[in-house]
């Protein structure tokens, strides 16, 4: 019994604090956004977008077919010279306008992001939407300074960019892709993920409202085959993809020998390394943020937790206690920490890997919490006694599941952290600055956070090593993939 219960005899709980969706201007049906307007598909289909927390249809969305994709690429090609001919200052004004409109519609965007994807409103409101606006602001500032971003060289845009984004950060990933592409004078055809097209379509409305010239941005919802067709279009100059390593490899093979520039932001199995000299309570918060943020649907999730053996029991004990206080449920409730799993398919993937973890001998503990009857949910889960060869230590689970491994020395920590085909991100928790620098420089990861995790800023480059991909998004480094420099 807690101290509070002893004193008052009352068990305190949070009252529900639901965000109302009443203000959301969601249409019943969306067309494809091309040539500056929403249009019926020529040879595509119409598919419902489902709320993963309720399994209810939110809106019907047009999916693009090959003729639609061809038309979008032609329109992007036609618009590109005019867009590139604008001064950087003028292009920057459009980006600035888009950023301001995102801010104006922030509340609506946050609610739609949570309803379409299942993430807690606290995250979409405080992270996804503000960061999406910040990316447009950031690249609005770069639009008239491009050559400074690449060491003073002369620059020109690549041309037409095909951009494919996943379902875990639908609006934010669209912003990561569109903002630098447009700032550099490219036009773009963006394909959102099958399960989360709605905020990208809101972004299309924002582009309209910002009076972006027709063809500069096209938004074509669709499934995997839409993405596969888009990257095989002959008249594109650039592909930027975020998603799974398997699909990334497939795209790379499809582009081989075509002279199309490619950036890939793929999966990860990032190590979060806790040294015995770390501030352990702070580290536990970082572990929670690293793996349970967005239900673990995060490419850089700290899903491999490496704890120094001398403090392993203490850290696991504190973590387990903290996990018990996570609130799982309605994504629109402002108290919710862990929302719905994005799709039935993703839930099946998580369940399969968790079952493999148990079969291979790791010890599983899942938080006992009441899960809603409808929708797709998975209770926060920790695996201990994990061996480096277990599937749960190797493969990306992409769910609220953390696998714990231990180490004795710094050298062993580095070896275990690097023992992965991936190399997207890592976390280091220690109060020794020299140790943090030494370990960070030995880790094969694109981003290394020290005494924090999942910390994002538009001015900082993000991207992977090894099978986590190549190319960087964010900051001046994020301009490079969209420019030809001489
Ligand atoms: P995918 O890689 O399949 O999807 C990412 C995007 O690519 C989506 O827009 C998808 O469309 C599209 N796509 C799918 N197949 C093709 C193709 N052959 N050619 C071109 N585009 C394609 O990821 P999933 O969403 O299926 O998730 C699977 C796993 O990928 C997850 O469990 C996770 O491990 C990892 N992942 C990693 C992400 C990251 O941020 N690095 C993000 C998402 C997933 P559609 O949605 O319609 O299938």
Short mmCIF file of C-alpha atoms and ligand atoms in Angstrom, two decimals:
data_model
loop_
_atom_site.label_atom_id
_atom_site.label_comp_id
_atom_site.label_asym_id
_atom_site.label_seq_id
_atom_site.Cartn_x
_atom_site.Cartn_y
_atom_site.Cartn_z
CA UNK A 1 0.00 0.00 0.00
CA UNK A 2 1.39 3.44 -0.89
CA UNK A 3 1.97 6.14 1.73
CA UNK A 4 -0.89 8.10 0.27
CA UNK A 5 -3.32 5.21 0.69
CA UNK A 6 -2.24 4.74 4.32
CA UNK A 7 -2.82 8.40 5.09
CA UNK A 8 -6.18 8.93 3.41
CA UNK A 9 -7.62 5.52 2.72
CA UNK A 10 -8.42 6.76 -0.79
CA UNK A 11 -6.93 5.21 -3.89
CA UNK A 12 -6.14 8.09 -6.21
CA UNK A 13 -6.49 7.64 -9.92
CA UNK A 14 -6.47 9.92 -12.91
CA UNK A 15 -9.85 11.13 -14.14
CA UNK A 16 -10.23 10.60 -17.87
CA UNK A 17 -9.02 13.63 -19.83
CA UNK A 18 -10.12 12.97 -23.38
CA UNK A 19 -9.23 15.41 -26.14
CA UNK A 20 -12.35 16.11 -28.16
CA UNK A 21 -12.30 15.30 -31.86
CA UNK A 22 -15.29 17.63 -32.49
CA UNK A 23 -13.20 20.41 -33.97
CA UNK A 24 -11.57 18.17 -36.59
CA UNK A 25 -12.52 18.98 -40.17
CA UNK A 26 -12.22 15.44 -41.49
CA UNK A 27 -13.86 14.77 -44.85
CA UNK A 28 -15.75 11.53 -45.49
CA UNK A 29 -13.68 10.89 -48.57
CA UNK A 30 -10.31 12.10 -49.90
CA UNK A 31 -9.05 12.12 -53.48
CA UNK A 32 -5.43 12.10 -54.58
CA UNK A 33 -3.66 15.44 -54.22
CA UNK A 34 -2.10 16.26 -57.54
CA UNK A 35 -1.77 19.29 -59.78
CA UNK A 36 -2.72 21.41 -56.81
CA UNK A 37 -6.10 19.83 -56.11
CA UNK A 38 -7.82 16.71 -54.77
CA UNK A 39 -8.77 14.48 -57.69
CA UNK A 40 -10.49 11.17 -58.28
CA UNK A 41 -8.10 8.38 -59.13
CA UNK A 42 -7.82 7.37 -62.80
CA UNK A 43 -6.98 3.73 -62.14
CA UNK A 44 -6.68 3.60 -58.36
CA UNK A 45 -9.09 2.40 -55.69
CA UNK A 46 -10.73 3.75 -52.54
CA UNK A 47 -9.83 2.27 -49.18
CA UNK A 48 -11.04 3.09 -45.63
CA UNK A 49 -8.56 4.46 -43.12
CA UNK A 50 -9.17 2.73 -39.80
CA UNK A 51 -8.75 3.99 -36.24
CA UNK A 52 -6.60 1.27 -34.61
CA UNK A 53 -8.01 2.07 -31.17
CA UNK A 54 -11.62 1.48 -32.18
CA UNK A 55 -11.45 -0.35 -35.53
CA UNK A 56 -13.84 2.29 -36.89
CA UNK A 57 -13.48 3.87 -40.31
CA UNK A 58 -12.31 7.48 -40.14
CA UNK A 59 -12.51 8.36 -43.83
CA UNK A 60 -12.31 6.80 -47.23
CA UNK A 61 -9.06 7.51 -49.05
CA UNK A 62 -8.18 7.19 -52.74
CA UNK A 63 -5.18 4.95 -53.45
CA UNK A 64 -3.19 5.79 -56.57
CA UNK A 65 -2.83 3.42 -59.50
CA UNK A 66 -0.04 3.46 -62.12
CA UNK A 67 -1.77 6.07 -64.33
CA UNK A 68 -2.25 8.35 -61.31
CA UNK A 69 1.41 7.98 -60.40
CA UNK A 70 2.46 8.78 -63.97
CA UNK A 71 0.27 11.87 -63.92
CA UNK A 72 1.73 13.06 -60.59
CA UNK A 73 5.29 12.61 -61.83
CA UNK A 74 4.48 14.50 -65.05
CA UNK A 75 2.94 17.31 -63.05
CA UNK A 76 5.96 17.41 -60.71
CA UNK A 77 8.28 17.49 -63.73
CA UNK A 78 6.33 20.33 -65.33
CA UNK A 79 6.33 22.37 -62.12
CA UNK A 80 10.00 21.86 -61.24
CA UNK A 81 11.76 24.46 -63.46
CA UNK A 82 9.43 27.24 -62.30
CA UNK A 83 9.84 26.24 -58.66
CA UNK A 84 13.63 26.09 -58.96
CA UNK A 85 13.66 29.45 -60.76
CA UNK A 86 12.09 31.21 -57.78
CA UNK A 87 14.64 32.89 -55.57
CA UNK A 88 15.54 30.99 -52.42
CA UNK A 89 13.92 33.77 -50.45
CA UNK A 90 10.59 33.23 -52.25
CA UNK A 91 10.70 29.45 -51.80
CA UNK A 92 11.51 30.04 -48.16
CA UNK A 93 8.37 32.16 -47.80
CA UNK A 94 6.21 29.23 -48.97
CA UNK A 95 7.88 26.90 -46.49
CA UNK A 96 7.45 29.45 -43.75
CA UNK A 97 3.77 29.76 -44.64
CA UNK A 98 3.35 25.95 -44.47
CA UNK A 99 5.02 25.93 -41.05
CA UNK A 100 2.69 28.64 -39.76
CA UNK A 101 -0.37 26.82 -41.12
CA UNK A 102 0.76 23.62 -39.39
CA UNK A 103 0.92 25.62 -36.17
CA UNK A 104 -2.54 27.08 -36.79
CA UNK A 105 -4.02 23.64 -37.33
CA UNK A 106 -1.85 21.98 -34.68
CA UNK A 107 -4.66 20.80 -32.45
CA UNK A 108 -6.57 19.28 -35.34
CA UNK A 109 -3.47 17.62 -36.77
CA UNK A 110 -2.59 16.13 -33.39
CA UNK A 111 -6.05 14.63 -32.94
CA UNK A 112 -6.10 13.16 -36.46
CA UNK A 113 -2.58 11.76 -36.04
CA UNK A 114 -3.65 10.00 -32.85
CA UNK A 115 -6.91 8.70 -34.33
CA UNK A 116 -5.33 7.43 -37.54
CA UNK A 117 -2.14 5.96 -36.05
CA UNK A 118 -2.99 5.09 -32.43
CA UNK A 119 -0.30 7.19 -30.74
CA UNK A 120 -1.08 9.05 -27.50
CA UNK A 121 -2.34 12.59 -28.02
CA UNK A 122 0.36 13.82 -25.62
CA UNK A 123 2.97 12.68 -28.15
CA UNK A 124 1.27 13.89 -31.32
CA UNK A 125 0.47 17.23 -29.63
CA UNK A 126 3.88 17.79 -28.02
CA UNK A 127 6.26 16.03 -30.38
CA UNK A 128 5.00 15.13 -33.86
CA UNK A 129 3.18 18.31 -34.79
CA UNK A 130 5.56 20.91 -33.27
CA UNK A 131 8.55 19.10 -34.78
CA UNK A 132 6.86 18.95 -38.19
CA UNK A 133 6.36 22.74 -38.08
CA UNK A 134 9.92 23.19 -36.83
CA UNK A 135 11.30 21.27 -39.83
CA UNK A 136 9.49 23.56 -42.25
CA UNK A 137 10.73 26.62 -40.33
CA UNK A 138 14.26 25.25 -40.31
CA UNK A 139 14.41 24.59 -44.05
CA UNK A 140 12.59 27.86 -44.81
CA UNK A 141 15.69 29.44 -43.32
CA UNK A 142 18.04 27.39 -45.50
CA UNK A 143 16.26 28.03 -48.82
CA UNK A 144 18.30 31.16 -49.64
CA UNK A 145 21.57 29.89 -48.16
CA UNK A 146 21.90 26.51 -49.87
CA UNK A 147 25.49 26.79 -50.95
CA UNK A 148 26.55 27.62 -47.35
CA UNK A 149 25.10 24.24 -46.38
CA UNK A 150 27.50 22.40 -48.69
CA UNK A 151 30.76 24.20 -48.02
CA UNK A 152 30.26 27.14 -50.38
CA UNK A 153 29.93 25.04 -53.54
CA UNK A 154 27.60 25.92 -56.42
CA UNK A 155 24.34 24.01 -56.14
CA UNK A 156 21.35 23.00 -58.21
CA UNK A 157 18.31 20.89 -57.35
CA UNK A 158 18.11 17.26 -58.45
CA UNK A 159 14.63 17.58 -60.02
CA UNK A 160 11.66 15.36 -59.10
CA UNK A 161 11.80 13.52 -55.78
CA UNK A 162 9.74 10.39 -55.04
CA UNK A 163 9.28 10.11 -51.29
CA UNK A 164 7.87 7.18 -49.33
CA UNK A 165 7.11 7.39 -45.63
CA UNK A 166 6.03 4.85 -43.00
CA UNK A 167 3.15 4.79 -40.55
CA UNK A 168 4.91 5.49 -37.28
CA UNK A 169 5.36 9.28 -37.67
CA UNK A 170 3.17 10.09 -40.67
CA UNK A 171 3.14 13.90 -40.52
CA UNK A 172 6.64 14.27 -39.13
CA UNK A 173 8.20 11.99 -41.75
CA UNK A 174 6.34 13.88 -44.48
CA UNK A 175 7.83 17.11 -43.10
CA UNK A 176 11.33 15.57 -42.90
CA UNK A 177 11.06 14.66 -46.57
CA UNK A 178 9.19 17.59 -48.11
CA UNK A 179 10.83 20.53 -46.32
CA UNK A 180 14.44 20.00 -47.51
CA UNK A 181 13.34 18.82 -50.97
CA UNK A 182 11.30 21.98 -51.57
CA UNK A 183 13.87 24.30 -50.01
CA UNK A 184 16.43 23.00 -52.50
CA UNK A 185 14.16 23.64 -55.51
CA UNK A 186 12.94 20.10 -56.13
CA UNK A 187 9.33 19.08 -56.60
CA UNK A 188 8.00 16.04 -54.76
CA UNK A 189 5.59 13.14 -55.04
CA UNK A 190 4.96 11.74 -51.57
CA UNK A 191 3.40 8.39 -50.75
CA UNK A 192 2.14 8.07 -47.17
CA UNK A 193 1.73 4.64 -45.56
CA UNK A 194 -1.35 2.58 -46.23
CA UNK A 195 -2.61 2.71 -42.63
CA UNK A 196 -1.95 6.40 -41.90
CA UNK A 197 -2.65 8.67 -44.88
CA UNK A 198 -4.80 11.30 -43.16
CA UNK A 199 -2.34 13.88 -41.80
CA UNK A 200 -0.48 13.84 -45.13
CA UNK A 201 -3.80 14.73 -46.76
CA UNK A 202 -4.24 17.52 -44.22
CA UNK A 203 -0.78 18.66 -45.24
CA UNK A 204 -2.05 18.67 -48.84
CA UNK A 205 -4.83 21.05 -47.74
CA UNK A 206 -2.19 23.19 -46.06
CA UNK A 207 -0.14 23.28 -49.29
CA UNK A 208 -3.29 24.48 -51.07
CA UNK A 209 -3.92 27.10 -48.44
CA UNK A 210 -0.31 28.26 -48.71
CA UNK A 211 -0.94 28.64 -52.46
CA UNK A 212 1.97 26.41 -53.33
CA UNK A 213 2.17 26.28 -57.14
CA UNK A 214 0.35 23.19 -58.54
CA UNK A 215 2.61 20.18 -59.04
CA UNK A 216 5.25 21.23 -56.51
CA UNK A 217 3.84 18.71 -54.01
CA UNK A 218 1.68 15.71 -54.90
CA UNK A 219 0.37 13.37 -52.23
CA UNK A 220 -0.59 9.92 -53.40
CA UNK A 221 -1.83 7.52 -50.73
CA UNK A 222 -1.45 3.87 -51.61
CA UNK A 223 -0.13 0.52 -50.52
CA UNK A 224 3.20 -1.20 -51.08
CA UNK A 225 2.50 -1.65 -54.78
CA UNK A 226 1.97 2.12 -55.16
CA UNK A 227 5.39 2.69 -53.61
CA UNK A 228 6.97 0.02 -55.81
CA UNK A 229 5.47 1.61 -58.94
CA UNK A 230 6.51 5.10 -57.90
CA UNK A 231 10.19 4.23 -57.47
CA UNK A 232 10.17 2.50 -60.88
CA UNK A 233 8.84 5.60 -62.67
CA UNK A 234 11.40 6.50 -65.32
CA UNK A 235 11.19 10.28 -64.90
CA UNK A 236 12.28 10.71 -61.28
CA UNK A 237 15.66 11.98 -60.09
CA UNK A 238 15.58 11.10 -56.43
CA UNK A 239 14.07 8.52 -54.09
CA UNK A 240 13.90 9.12 -50.34
CA UNK A 241 12.53 6.16 -48.39
CA UNK A 242 11.87 5.52 -44.72
CA UNK A 243 10.69 2.06 -43.73
CA UNK A 244 11.85 -1.50 -43.33
CA UNK A 245 15.28 -2.74 -44.37
CA UNK A 246 13.72 -5.42 -46.61
CA UNK A 247 11.78 -2.88 -48.67
CA UNK A 248 14.80 -0.53 -48.68
CA UNK A 249 16.95 -3.26 -50.24
CA UNK A 250 14.24 -3.95 -52.79
CA UNK A 251 14.17 -0.26 -53.78
CA UNK A 252 17.95 -0.10 -53.98
CA UNK A 253 17.93 -3.10 -56.34
CA UNK A 254 15.20 -1.49 -58.46
CA UNK A 255 17.24 1.70 -58.83
CA UNK A 256 20.56 0.00 -59.58
CA UNK A 257 22.24 1.51 -62.62
CA UNK A 258 19.59 4.20 -63.13
CA UNK A 259 21.49 7.20 -61.80
CA UNK A 260 18.66 8.06 -59.43
CA UNK A 261 19.91 9.50 -56.14
CA UNK A 262 18.77 7.44 -53.14
CA UNK A 263 18.54 7.93 -49.39
CA UNK A 264 17.33 5.14 -47.12
CA UNK A 265 16.27 5.48 -43.50
CA UNK A 266 15.65 1.91 -42.42
CA UNK A 267 15.14 -0.17 -39.34
CA UNK A 268 17.17 -0.45 -36.18
CA UNK A 269 17.83 -2.48 -33.05
CA UNK A 270 19.36 0.31 -31.08
CA UNK A 271 21.35 -0.29 -27.92
CA UNK A 272 20.59 1.76 -24.84
CA UNK A 273 23.66 1.30 -22.60
CA UNK A 274 23.38 1.86 -18.85
CA UNK A 275 26.69 2.09 -16.97
CA UNK A 276 26.87 1.55 -13.22
CA UNK A 277 27.84 5.19 -12.63
CA UNK A 278 24.71 6.54 -14.32
CA UNK A 279 21.99 8.46 -12.49
CA UNK A 280 19.79 5.38 -12.37
CA UNK A 281 16.38 6.98 -11.82
CA UNK A 282 17.04 9.33 -14.71
CA UNK A 283 18.23 6.37 -16.81
CA UNK A 284 15.01 4.48 -16.08
CA UNK A 285 12.99 7.42 -17.44
CA UNK A 286 15.24 7.36 -20.50
CA UNK A 287 14.69 3.62 -20.95
CA UNK A 288 10.91 4.13 -20.75
CA UNK A 289 11.05 6.99 -23.24
CA UNK A 290 13.39 4.97 -25.45
CA UNK A 291 11.17 1.92 -25.84
CA UNK A 292 7.59 2.80 -24.89
CA UNK A 293 7.36 6.12 -26.75
CA UNK A 294 4.89 5.64 -29.62
CA UNK A 295 4.30 2.01 -28.48
CA UNK A 296 7.86 1.22 -29.57
CA UNK A 297 6.93 1.95 -33.19
CA UNK A 298 10.13 3.93 -33.54
CA UNK A 299 12.98 3.09 -35.92
CA UNK A 300 15.54 4.25 -33.33
CA UNK A 301 13.74 2.71 -30.31
CA UNK A 302 16.13 1.65 -27.54
CA UNK A 303 14.95 -1.93 -27.87
CA UNK A 304 18.22 -3.58 -26.78
CA UNK A 305 18.83 -2.53 -23.23
CA UNK A 306 22.43 -3.19 -22.13
CA UNK A 307 22.87 -2.86 -18.37
CA UNK A 308 26.15 -3.16 -16.46
CA UNK A 309 25.92 -6.35 -14.39
CA UNK A 310 26.61 -4.65 -11.04
CA UNK A 311 23.42 -2.56 -11.31
CA UNK A 312 21.28 -4.85 -13.46
CA UNK A 313 18.98 -6.03 -10.67
CA UNK A 314 18.44 -2.51 -9.35
CA UNK A 315 17.72 -1.06 -12.80
CA UNK A 316 15.40 -3.90 -13.81
CA UNK A 317 13.55 -3.57 -10.48
CA UNK A 318 13.08 0.18 -10.92
CA UNK A 319 12.10 -0.26 -14.57
CA UNK A 320 9.52 -2.92 -13.78
CA UNK A 321 7.99 -0.73 -11.12
CA UNK A 322 7.89 2.24 -13.50
CA UNK A 323 6.36 0.09 -16.25
CA UNK A 324 3.55 -0.81 -13.88
CA UNK A 325 2.60 2.87 -13.75
CA UNK A 326 2.36 3.31 -17.53
CA UNK A 327 -1.19 4.03 -18.60
CA UNK A 328 -2.19 2.01 -21.63
CA UNK A 329 -5.37 2.85 -23.51
CA UNK A 330 -7.34 5.52 -25.36
CA UNK A 331 -4.87 7.50 -27.48
CA UNK A 332 -7.07 10.60 -27.19
CA UNK A 333 -6.85 10.59 -23.39
CA UNK A 334 -4.21 13.12 -22.31
CA UNK A 335 -3.14 10.79 -19.48
CA UNK A 336 -2.30 7.90 -21.81
CA UNK A 337 1.33 6.85 -22.06
CA UNK A 338 1.00 3.89 -24.43
CA UNK A 339 -1.65 3.90 -27.14
CA UNK A 340 -2.87 1.41 -29.73
CA UNK A 341 -0.76 -0.79 -31.99
CA UNK A 342 -0.93 0.68 -35.47
CA UNK A 343 -2.50 -2.27 -37.28
CA UNK A 344 -3.61 -5.84 -36.79
CA UNK A 345 -0.71 -6.89 -39.01
CA UNK A 346 1.83 -5.13 -36.78
CA UNK A 347 0.25 -6.67 -33.67
CA UNK A 348 0.66 -10.12 -35.22
CA UNK A 349 4.36 -9.36 -35.89
CA UNK A 350 4.90 -8.31 -32.28
CA UNK A 351 3.09 -11.38 -30.95
CA UNK A 352 5.14 -13.67 -33.16
CA UNK A 353 8.46 -12.25 -31.97
CA UNK A 354 7.39 -12.25 -28.33
CA UNK A 355 6.39 -15.92 -28.66
CA UNK A 356 9.82 -16.62 -30.18
CA UNK A 357 11.46 -14.93 -27.19
CA UNK A 358 9.61 -17.24 -24.79
CA UNK A 359 10.35 -20.34 -26.88
CA UNK A 360 14.05 -19.48 -27.00
CA UNK A 361 14.20 -19.31 -23.20
CA UNK A 362 14.14 -15.62 -22.32
CA UNK A 363 12.02 -14.62 -19.31
CA UNK A 364 9.00 -12.52 -20.22
CA UNK A 365 7.11 -10.12 -18.00
CA UNK A 366 4.19 -8.10 -19.33
CA UNK A 367 2.45 -5.42 -17.31
CA UNK A 368 -0.96 -6.56 -16.08
CA UNK A 369 -3.24 -3.87 -17.42
CA UNK A 370 -6.77 -3.80 -18.68
CA UNK A 371 -6.71 -3.50 -22.44
CA UNK A 372 -9.72 -2.13 -24.32
CA UNK A 373 -11.90 -4.77 -25.94
CA UNK A 374 -11.82 -3.29 -29.42
CA UNK A 375 -8.73 -2.19 -31.28
CA UNK A 376 -5.17 -3.51 -31.24
CA UNK A 377 -3.14 -3.39 -28.07
CA UNK A 378 -0.03 -4.85 -26.53
CA UNK A 379 0.94 -4.52 -22.87
CA UNK A 380 4.42 -3.09 -22.12
CA UNK A 381 6.77 -6.05 -21.92
CA UNK A 382 10.30 -6.74 -20.69
CA UNK A 383 12.46 -9.76 -21.48
CA UNK A 384 15.35 -10.70 -19.20
CA UNK A 385 17.83 -13.61 -19.52
CA UNK A 386 18.17 -12.69 -23.16
CA UNK A 387 21.06 -14.17 -25.15
CA UNK A 388 22.61 -12.12 -27.97
CA UNK A 389 21.51 -14.75 -30.50
CA UNK A 390 17.84 -14.71 -29.52
CA UNK A 391 15.55 -13.32 -32.20
CA UNK A 392 14.27 -10.70 -29.73
CA UNK A 393 17.85 -9.42 -29.39
CA UNK A 394 18.48 -9.36 -33.13
CA UNK A 395 15.27 -8.49 -34.96
CA UNK A 396 13.32 -5.27 -34.87
CA UNK A 397 10.10 -5.91 -32.90
CA UNK A 398 8.66 -2.44 -33.46
CA UNK A 399 6.43 -2.71 -30.42
CA UNK A 400 6.47 -1.96 -26.66
CA UNK A 401 8.93 -4.75 -25.90
CA UNK A 402 12.41 -4.32 -24.43
CA UNK A 403 15.09 -7.02 -24.38
CA UNK A 404 17.65 -6.79 -21.58
CA UNK A 405 21.25 -7.96 -21.91
CA UNK A 406 24.04 -7.37 -19.42
CA UNK A 407 27.76 -6.57 -19.67
CA UNK A 408 30.69 -6.35 -17.26
CA UNK A 409 33.20 -3.99 -18.91
CA UNK A 410 33.12 -0.99 -21.21
CA UNK A 411 34.75 -3.04 -23.98
CA UNK A 412 32.06 -5.71 -23.66
CA UNK A 413 29.34 -3.03 -23.78
CA UNK A 414 30.75 -1.65 -27.04
CA UNK A 415 31.13 -5.11 -28.56
CA UNK A 416 27.57 -6.10 -27.68
CA UNK A 417 26.10 -2.77 -28.78
CA UNK A 418 27.80 -3.11 -32.18
CA UNK A 419 26.78 -6.75 -32.52
CA UNK A 420 23.89 -5.94 -34.87
CA UNK A 421 23.39 -5.66 -38.59
CA UNK A 422 21.71 -2.31 -37.84
CA UNK A 423 23.30 0.97 -36.78
CA UNK A 424 20.70 3.67 -36.39
CA UNK A 425 20.95 5.04 -32.87
CA UNK A 426 22.28 4.35 -29.38
CA UNK A 427 22.01 5.75 -25.87
CA UNK A 428 24.75 6.01 -23.24
CA UNK A 429 24.00 6.64 -19.58
CA UNK A 430 26.99 7.58 -17.43
CA UNK A 431 28.10 10.53 -15.32
CA UNK A 432 31.64 10.34 -16.77
CA UNK A 433 32.06 12.67 -19.72
CA UNK A 434 35.23 10.99 -20.94
CA UNK A 435 33.55 7.58 -20.90
CA UNK A 436 30.59 8.92 -22.85
CA UNK A 437 32.89 10.37 -25.56
CA UNK A 438 34.99 7.21 -25.77
CA UNK A 439 32.00 4.90 -26.04
CA UNK A 440 30.11 7.18 -28.43
CA UNK A 441 33.00 7.27 -30.86
CA UNK A 442 33.26 3.46 -30.79
CA UNK A 443 29.57 2.84 -31.44
CA UNK A 444 28.46 2.15 -35.00
CA UNK A 445 25.32 4.24 -34.88
CA UNK A 446 24.20 7.31 -36.76
CA UNK A 447 22.96 9.07 -33.63
CA UNK A 448 24.28 8.57 -30.11
CA UNK A 449 22.40 10.21 -27.25
CA UNK A 450 24.11 10.79 -23.94
CA UNK A 451 21.96 10.76 -20.78
CA UNK A 452 18.86 11.24 -22.89
CA UNK A 453 17.00 9.31 -25.59
CA UNK A 454 14.75 10.02 -28.58
CA UNK A 455 15.80 13.65 -28.55
CA UNK A 456 15.09 15.35 -31.88
CA UNK A 457 15.81 18.74 -33.31
CA UNK A 458 15.48 19.90 -36.92
CA UNK A 459 19.03 21.25 -36.88
CA UNK A 460 20.54 17.84 -35.99
CA UNK A 461 21.22 15.26 -38.67
CA UNK A 462 19.58 11.85 -38.33
CA UNK A 463 20.37 8.69 -40.29
CA UNK A 464 21.95 5.27 -40.17
CA UNK A 465 24.98 3.06 -40.62
CA UNK A 466 25.10 -0.51 -41.93
CA UNK A 467 21.63 -1.96 -42.63
CA UNK A 468 19.94 1.07 -41.10
CA UNK A 469 20.51 2.93 -44.36
CA UNK A 470 22.42 5.94 -45.62
CA UNK A 471 21.92 9.65 -46.14
CA UNK A 472 20.98 12.15 -43.47
CA UNK A 473 17.80 14.06 -42.71
CA UNK A 474 17.78 17.27 -40.67
CA UNK A 475 20.17 20.21 -40.44
CA UNK A 476 22.48 21.29 -43.26
CA UNK A 477 23.40 17.62 -43.82
CA UNK A 478 19.77 17.09 -44.83
CA UNK A 479 20.21 19.48 -47.81
CA UNK A 480 22.94 17.39 -49.39
CA UNK A 481 20.67 14.51 -50.59
CA UNK A 482 18.54 17.01 -52.54
CA UNK A 483 21.29 18.97 -54.28
CA UNK A 484 23.84 18.53 -57.03
CA UNK A 485 26.94 20.41 -55.85
CA UNK A 486 29.88 21.41 -58.04
P1 LIG B 1 7.51 -1.05 -45.06
O1 LIG B 1 8.94 -0.86 -45.32
O2 LIG B 1 6.82 -2.18 -45.69
O3 LIG B 1 6.72 0.29 -45.44
C1 LIG B 1 7.26 1.60 -45.47
C2 LIG B 1 6.65 2.38 -46.64
O4 LIG B 1 7.03 1.76 -47.89
C3 LIG B 1 5.13 2.37 -46.65
O5 LIG B 1 4.67 3.58 -47.22
C4 LIG B 1 4.83 1.18 -47.55
O6 LIG B 1 3.54 1.22 -48.06
C5 LIG B 1 5.89 1.35 -48.61
N1 LIG B 1 6.21 0.12 -49.33
C6 LIG B 1 5.92 -1.18 -49.00
N2 LIG B 1 6.41 -2.03 -49.92
C7 LIG B 1 7.03 -1.26 -50.86
C8 LIG B 1 7.76 -1.55 -52.05
N3 LIG B 1 7.96 -2.80 -52.46
N4 LIG B 1 8.29 -0.54 -52.75
C9 LIG B 1 8.14 0.74 -52.34
N5 LIG B 1 7.46 1.08 -51.23
C10 LIG B 1 6.92 0.10 -50.48
O7 LIG B 1 7.29 -1.13 -43.54
P2 LIG B 1 5.97 -1.68 -42.82
O8 LIG B 1 5.13 -0.52 -42.64
O9 LIG B 1 5.34 -2.85 -43.47
O10 LIG B 1 6.62 -2.21 -41.48
C11 LIG B 1 7.39 -3.39 -41.47
C12 LIG B 1 8.54 -3.27 -40.56
O11 LIG B 1 9.37 -2.21 -41.03
C13 LIG B 1 8.20 -2.85 -39.16
O12 LIG B 1 7.90 -3.92 -38.34
C14 LIG B 1 9.47 -2.18 -38.76
O13 LIG B 1 10.36 -3.18 -38.35
C15 LIG B 1 9.99 -1.56 -39.99
N6 LIG B 1 9.70 -0.14 -40.10
C16 LIG B 1 10.70 0.75 -39.90
C17 LIG B 1 10.43 2.08 -39.95
C18 LIG B 1 11.45 3.11 -39.74
O14 LIG B 1 11.11 4.22 -39.38
N7 LIG B 1 12.71 2.84 -40.00
C19 LIG B 1 9.10 2.59 -40.17
C20 LIG B 1 8.11 1.57 -40.43
C21 LIG B 1 8.44 0.27 -40.39
P3 LIG B 1 2.38 0.50 -47.21
O15 LIG B 1 2.31 1.19 -45.92
O16 LIG B 1 1.21 0.79 -48.01
O17 LIG B 1 2.75 -0.95 -47.12
#
